[in-house]
CSV table of C-alpha atoms in Angstrom, one decimal:
chain,number,residue,atom,x,y,z
M,69,MET,CA,14.8,-36.0,105.5
M,70,THR,CA,14.4,-38.1,108.7
M,71,ILE,CA,13.5,-35.9,111.6
M,72,ARG,CA,13.6,-37.3,115.1
M,73,THR,CA,11.7,-36.1,118.1
M,74,GLY,CA,12.6,-38.9,120.5
M,75,TYR,CA,14.1,-42.3,120.9
M,76,THR,CA,13.0,-45.7,122.3
M,77,ASP,CA,15.1,-47.5,124.9
M,78,GLY,CA,17.8,-49.4,123.1
M,79,GLU,CA,18.1,-47.2,120.1
M,80,ILE,CA,21.3,-45.2,119.4
M,81,CYS,CA,20.2,-41.7,120.1
M,82,TRP,CA,23.4,-39.7,120.1
M,83,THR,CA,27.0,-39.4,119.2
M,84,ASP,CA,29.8,-37.1,120.2
M,85,LEU,CA,33.4,-36.6,119.3
M,86,GLN,CA,36.2,-36.0,121.9
M,87,THR,CA,39.2,-34.5,120.1
M,88,SER,CA,42.5,-32.7,120.9
M,89,ASP,CA,41.6,-29.7,118.6
M,90,VAL,CA,38.0,-28.7,118.5
M,91,GLY,CA,38.6,-25.9,116.0
M,92,ALA,CA,40.4,-28.1,113.5
M,93,ALA,CA,37.8,-30.8,113.8
M,94,LYS,CA,35.0,-28.3,113.2
M,95,ALA,CA,36.7,-27.2,109.9
M,96,PHE,CA,37.3,-30.8,108.8
M,97,TYR,CA,33.8,-32.1,109.4
M,98,ALA,CA,32.2,-28.9,107.9
M,99,ALA,CA,34.1,-29.7,104.7
M,100,VAL,CA,32.9,-33.3,104.7
M,101,PHE,CA,29.3,-33.0,105.9
M,102,GLY,CA,28.5,-29.3,105.7
M,103,TRP,CA,27.8,-28.9,109.4
M,104,ARG,CA,27.3,-25.5,110.9
M,105,TYR,CA,28.2,-24.9,114.5
M,106,GLU,CA,27.2,-23.1,117.7
M,107,ASP,CA,30.0,-22.8,120.3
M,108,LEU,CA,29.2,-23.2,124.1
M,109,PRO,CA,31.5,-23.0,127.1
M,110,THR,CA,32.6,-26.0,129.1
M,111,PRO,CA,32.8,-25.9,132.9
M,112,ASP,CA,36.6,-25.7,132.8
M,113,GLY,CA,36.7,-22.6,130.6
M,114,ARG,CA,37.1,-24.3,127.2
M,115,SER,CA,34.4,-24.7,124.6
M,116,TYR,CA,32.6,-27.3,122.6
M,117,ALA,CA,30.7,-27.1,119.4
M,118,GLN,CA,27.1,-28.2,118.7
M,119,ALA,CA,26.9,-29.4,115.0
M,120,PHE,CA,23.7,-28.7,113.0
M,121,LEU,CA,22.1,-29.7,109.8
M,122,GLY,CA,19.8,-26.9,109.0
M,123,GLY,CA,18.1,-26.2,112.3
M,124,ASP,CA,18.6,-29.7,113.7
M,125,LEU,CA,21.3,-30.7,116.2
M,126,VAL,CA,23.1,-33.8,115.0
M,127,THR,CA,26.2,-34.2,117.2
M,128,VAL,CA,28.7,-32.4,119.3
M,129,ILE,CA,32.5,-31.9,119.0
M,130,ALA,CA,34.1,-31.6,122.4
M,131,PRO,CA,37.6,-31.3,123.9
M,132,GLN,CA,39.3,-34.4,125.3
M,133,ASN,CA,39.3,-34.9,129.0
M,134,PRO,CA,42.6,-34.3,130.9
M,135,GLN,CA,43.4,-38.0,131.0
M,136,GLN,CA,43.0,-38.4,127.2
M,137,GLN,CA,45.1,-35.2,126.7
M,138,ALA,CA,47.9,-36.4,129.0
M,139,ALA,CA,48.0,-39.7,127.3
M,140,GLY,CA,48.2,-38.1,123.8
M,141,ALA,CA,45.2,-40.2,122.8
M,142,PRO,CA,43.7,-39.9,119.3
M,143,GLY,CA,40.2,-38.4,118.9
M,144,GLN,CA,37.3,-40.7,119.5
M,145,TRP,CA,33.7,-40.9,118.4
M,146,ASN,CA,31.3,-42.1,121.2
M,147,VAL,CA,27.8,-43.6,120.8
M,148,TYR,CA,24.9,-43.5,123.2
M,149,PHE,CA,21.9,-45.8,123.6
M,150,ALA,CA,18.7,-44.2,124.8
M,151,SER,CA,17.7,-45.3,128.3
M,152,SER,CA,14.6,-44.2,130.3
M,153,ASP,CA,16.4,-44.9,133.6
M,154,ALA,CA,20.2,-44.5,133.7
M,155,ARG,CA,20.4,-45.5,137.3
M,156,GLU,CA,18.5,-48.8,136.8
M,157,LEU,CA,20.7,-49.5,133.7
M,158,ALA,CA,23.9,-48.9,135.7
M,159,ASP,CA,22.7,-51.2,138.5
M,160,GLY,CA,22.0,-54.0,136.0
M,161,LEU,CA,25.4,-53.9,134.2
M,162,VAL,CA,27.2,-56.5,136.3
M,163,HIS,CA,24.3,-58.9,136.1
M,164,ALA,CA,24.4,-58.6,132.3
M,165,GLY,CA,28.1,-59.2,132.2
M,166,GLY,CA,29.4,-55.7,131.7
M,167,SER,CA,31.2,-53.0,133.7
M,168,LEU,CA,30.4,-49.5,134.7
M,169,GLU,CA,33.0,-46.9,133.6
M,170,PHE,CA,31.4,-43.6,134.4
M,171,GLY,CA,28.2,-42.2,136.0
M,172,PRO,CA,25.3,-42.0,136.1
M,173,GLU,CA,26.1,-38.3,136.0
M,174,PRO,CA,23.5,-35.6,135.5
M,175,VAL,CA,24.5,-33.1,132.8
M,176,GLY,CA,22.7,-30.0,133.9
M,177,GLY,CA,19.1,-30.4,133.0
M,178,THR,CA,19.9,-31.9,129.6
M,179,GLY,CA,19.9,-35.5,130.7
M,180,VAL,CA,21.9,-38.2,132.6
M,181,MET,CA,25.0,-39.9,131.1
M,182,VAL,CA,26.5,-43.3,131.7
M,183,PHE,CA,29.5,-45.0,130.2
M,184,PHE,CA,29.9,-48.8,130.4
M,185,ALA,CA,31.4,-51.7,128.5
M,186,PRO,CA,30.3,-55.3,127.7
M,187,SER,CA,32.7,-58.1,128.2
M,188,GLY,CA,35.4,-57.9,125.5
M,189,GLY,CA,35.5,-54.1,125.9
M,190,GLY,CA,34.0,-51.3,123.8
M,191,THR,CA,33.2,-48.2,125.8
M,192,THR,CA,29.5,-47.4,125.3
M,193,GLY,CA,27.3,-44.5,126.3
M,194,ALA,CA,23.8,-44.4,127.5
M,195,TRP,CA,21.7,-41.3,127.7
M,196,GLN,CA,18.6,-40.6,129.8
M,197,ALA,CA,16.9,-37.7,128.1
M,198,GLY,CA,16.1,-34.4,129.9
M,199,SER,CA,15.8,-31.3,127.8
M,200,HIS,CA,18.1,-33.0,125.2
M,201,PHE,CA,16.7,-36.3,123.7
M,202,GLY,CA,19.4,-36.9,121.1
M,203,ALA,CA,20.1,-36.2,117.4
M,204,GLY,CA,17.4,-34.4,115.5
M,205,ARG,CA,18.1,-36.3,112.3
M,206,SER,CA,19.3,-39.8,111.4
M,207,GLY,CA,19.8,-41.9,108.3
M,208,GLU,CA,20.5,-39.1,105.9
M,209,PRO,CA,23.5,-37.2,104.5
M,210,GLY,CA,25.4,-35.5,107.4
M,211,ALA,CA,23.6,-37.5,110.1
M,212,LEU,CA,24.4,-40.8,111.8
M,213,ALA,CA,23.3,-43.6,109.5
M,214,TRP,CA,24.7,-46.7,111.4
M,215,ALA,CA,27.0,-47.9,114.2
M,216,GLU,CA,28.6,-51.2,115.0
M,217,LEU,CA,30.6,-52.7,117.8
M,218,LEU,CA,33.7,-54.5,116.7
M,219,THR,CA,34.7,-56.9,119.6
M,220,PRO,CA,36.8,-60.0,120.2
M,221,GLU,CA,33.7,-61.5,122.0
M,222,PRO,CA,30.8,-60.8,119.6
M,223,GLN,CA,28.4,-63.4,121.0
M,224,SER,CA,29.0,-62.4,124.5
M,225,ALA,CA,28.4,-58.7,123.6
M,226,VAL,CA,25.1,-59.7,121.8
M,227,GLY,CA,23.9,-61.4,125.0
M,228,PHE,CA,24.9,-58.5,127.1
M,229,PHE,CA,22.9,-56.0,125.0
M,230,GLN,CA,19.9,-58.3,124.8
M,231,GLN,CA,19.8,-58.6,128.6
M,232,LEU,CA,20.4,-54.9,129.1
M,233,PHE,CA,17.9,-53.5,126.6
M,234,GLY,CA,15.8,-56.5,125.5
M,235,HIS,CA,17.0,-56.3,121.9
M,236,ASP,CA,15.9,-58.8,119.4
M,237,VAL,CA,18.6,-59.8,116.9
M,238,THR,CA,19.1,-60.9,113.3
M,239,GLU,CA,22.2,-62.8,112.3
M,240,TYR,CA,23.9,-62.7,108.9
M,241,PRO,CA,26.5,-65.4,108.0
M,242,GLN,CA,29.8,-64.0,106.8
M,243,ASP,CA,32.2,-65.3,104.1
M,244,ASP,CA,34.9,-65.9,106.7
M,245,GLY,CA,32.6,-68.2,108.7
M,246,GLY,CA,31.7,-65.6,111.3
M,247,ARG,CA,28.4,-63.8,111.9
M,248,TYR,CA,27.3,-60.2,111.8
M,249,THR,CA,24.5,-59.6,114.3
M,250,THR,CA,22.2,-56.7,114.3
M,251,LEU,CA,20.4,-55.4,117.4
M,252,MET,CA,16.7,-54.6,116.8
M,253,VAL,CA,14.1,-52.4,118.5
M,254,ASP,CA,10.4,-52.7,117.4
M,255,GLY,CA,11.5,-54.7,114.3
M,256,ALA,CA,14.1,-52.1,113.1
M,257,GLU,CA,17.8,-52.7,113.1
M,258,VAL,CA,19.6,-50.2,115.3
M,259,ALA,CA,23.2,-51.3,115.5
M,260,GLY,CA,25.6,-54.1,114.5
M,261,ILE,CA,28.0,-56.4,116.5
M,262,ALA,CA,30.8,-58.4,114.9
M,263,ALA,CA,34.4,-59.4,115.2
M,264,VAL,CA,37.0,-57.1,113.5
M,265,PRO,CA,36.8,-58.1,109.8
M,266,ALA,CA,39.4,-60.5,108.5
M,267,GLY,CA,42.2,-58.5,106.9
M,268,ALA,CA,41.3,-55.3,108.7
M,269,GLU,CA,42.9,-56.1,112.0
M,270,GLY,CA,45.8,-53.6,111.4
M,271,THR,CA,43.4,-50.9,110.4
M,272,LEU,CA,40.3,-51.1,112.6
M,273,LYS,CA,40.5,-51.4,116.4
M,274,PRO,CA,37.9,-53.0,118.6
M,275,GLY,CA,35.3,-50.5,119.8
M,276,TRP,CA,32.3,-48.6,118.3
M,277,GLN,CA,32.5,-47.6,114.6
M,278,VAL,CA,30.2,-44.8,113.6
M,279,TYR,CA,28.8,-44.3,110.1
M,280,PHE,CA,27.6,-41.0,108.8
M,281,GLY,CA,25.4,-40.7,105.7
M,282,VAL,CA,26.6,-39.1,102.6
M,283,SER,CA,25.0,-38.6,99.2
M,284,SER,CA,28.2,-39.6,97.4
M,285,VAL,CA,31.0,-41.6,99.0
M,286,ALA,CA,33.5,-40.6,96.3
M,287,GLU,CA,32.8,-36.9,96.8
M,288,ALA,CA,33.0,-37.2,100.6
M,289,VAL,CA,36.3,-39.1,100.4
M,290,ALA,CA,37.7,-36.4,98.1
M,291,ALA,CA,36.5,-33.6,100.5
M,292,ALA,CA,38.0,-35.4,103.5
M,293,VAL,CA,41.4,-35.9,101.9
M,294,ALA,CA,41.5,-32.3,100.7
M,295,ALA,CA,40.7,-31.2,104.3
M,296,GLY,CA,43.6,-33.3,105.7
M,297,GLY,CA,42.0,-36.6,106.4
M,298,ARG,CA,43.2,-40.1,105.5
M,299,VAL,CA,41.5,-43.0,103.8
M,300,LEU,CA,41.8,-46.2,105.9
M,301,ILE,CA,39.5,-48.4,103.9
M,302,GLU,CA,38.8,-47.5,100.3
M,303,PRO,CA,35.2,-47.1,99.1
M,304,ASP,CA,33.6,-50.5,98.6
M,305,GLU,CA,30.1,-51.8,97.9
M,306,VAL,CA,29.0,-54.1,100.8
M,307,ASP,CA,26.1,-56.5,100.5
M,308,GLU,CA,23.0,-55.3,102.5
M,309,ALA,CA,24.7,-52.0,103.3
M,310,GLY,CA,25.7,-50.1,100.1
M,311,THR,CA,28.9,-48.2,99.4
M,312,ILE,CA,31.0,-47.4,102.4
M,313,ALA,CA,34.5,-46.1,103.2
M,314,THR,CA,36.4,-45.7,106.4
M,315,LEU,CA,38.4,-42.5,107.1
M,316,GLU,CA,40.6,-40.9,109.8
M,317,ASP,CA,40.4,-37.2,110.6
M,318,PRO,CA,43.5,-35.1,111.2
M,319,GLN,CA,43.3,-35.7,115.0
M,320,GLY,CA,43.1,-39.5,114.6
M,321,SER,CA,39.4,-40.0,115.0
M,322,VAL,CA,38.2,-43.0,112.9
M,323,PHE,CA,34.7,-42.9,111.3
M,324,SER,CA,33.0,-44.4,108.3
M,325,ILE,CA,30.7,-43.0,105.7
M,326,LEU,CA,27.7,-44.7,104.1
M,327,GLU,CA,26.0,-43.7,100.9
M,328,VAL,CA,22.3,-43.1,101.7
């Protein structure tokens, strides 16, 4: 069990899901990950669900915003990097080669939210902790285990995050001649950046891909399919990573699972 009590700047501290049907998504992810929920109201009279492993908050399932609803957009998983100063981060985006999409916006007393994108796209969140610091667990079954940005401009994105957060990097050559780059904080790998893998262009779209831990990929895939999900990339053993699979929930949200 990996319990978290805080995050360093540049670590991924949080995820959330924006979906067209919160109730259906709750049922699906409970079947796959065993999450339990506590429902809370949104300012517009709807509700969102906090997802827990035991007593630890691991993510949130929230309704789409009106623009996403009107466009009929599929569900989307978001990732957030920890930031000790959301305003300073927002002010530095243009100099790093990125663009501000939303915020900084206080969320009650829980923290301050920013959404931004590096060149090449890939909406990214940042979170300045207030009463909420982020996920209470990581790297175990049912919790976030990894995240990676798939982008048409991977080297530009790497430079952007290095300038924004001061990440160190490690590069891994790929069989197709490309490189998989990991962002590092205090010697630990915290996220990956790469081009969309060759052969997966019709399946994976540019943007952030989230990986949740599972004890058995085969069992999690079976549970997801039984709950109405779809397998996009069949289970496979990947060098340096382990066994992974990529799935789509019934509302169109794409996520991956990683055996931990």
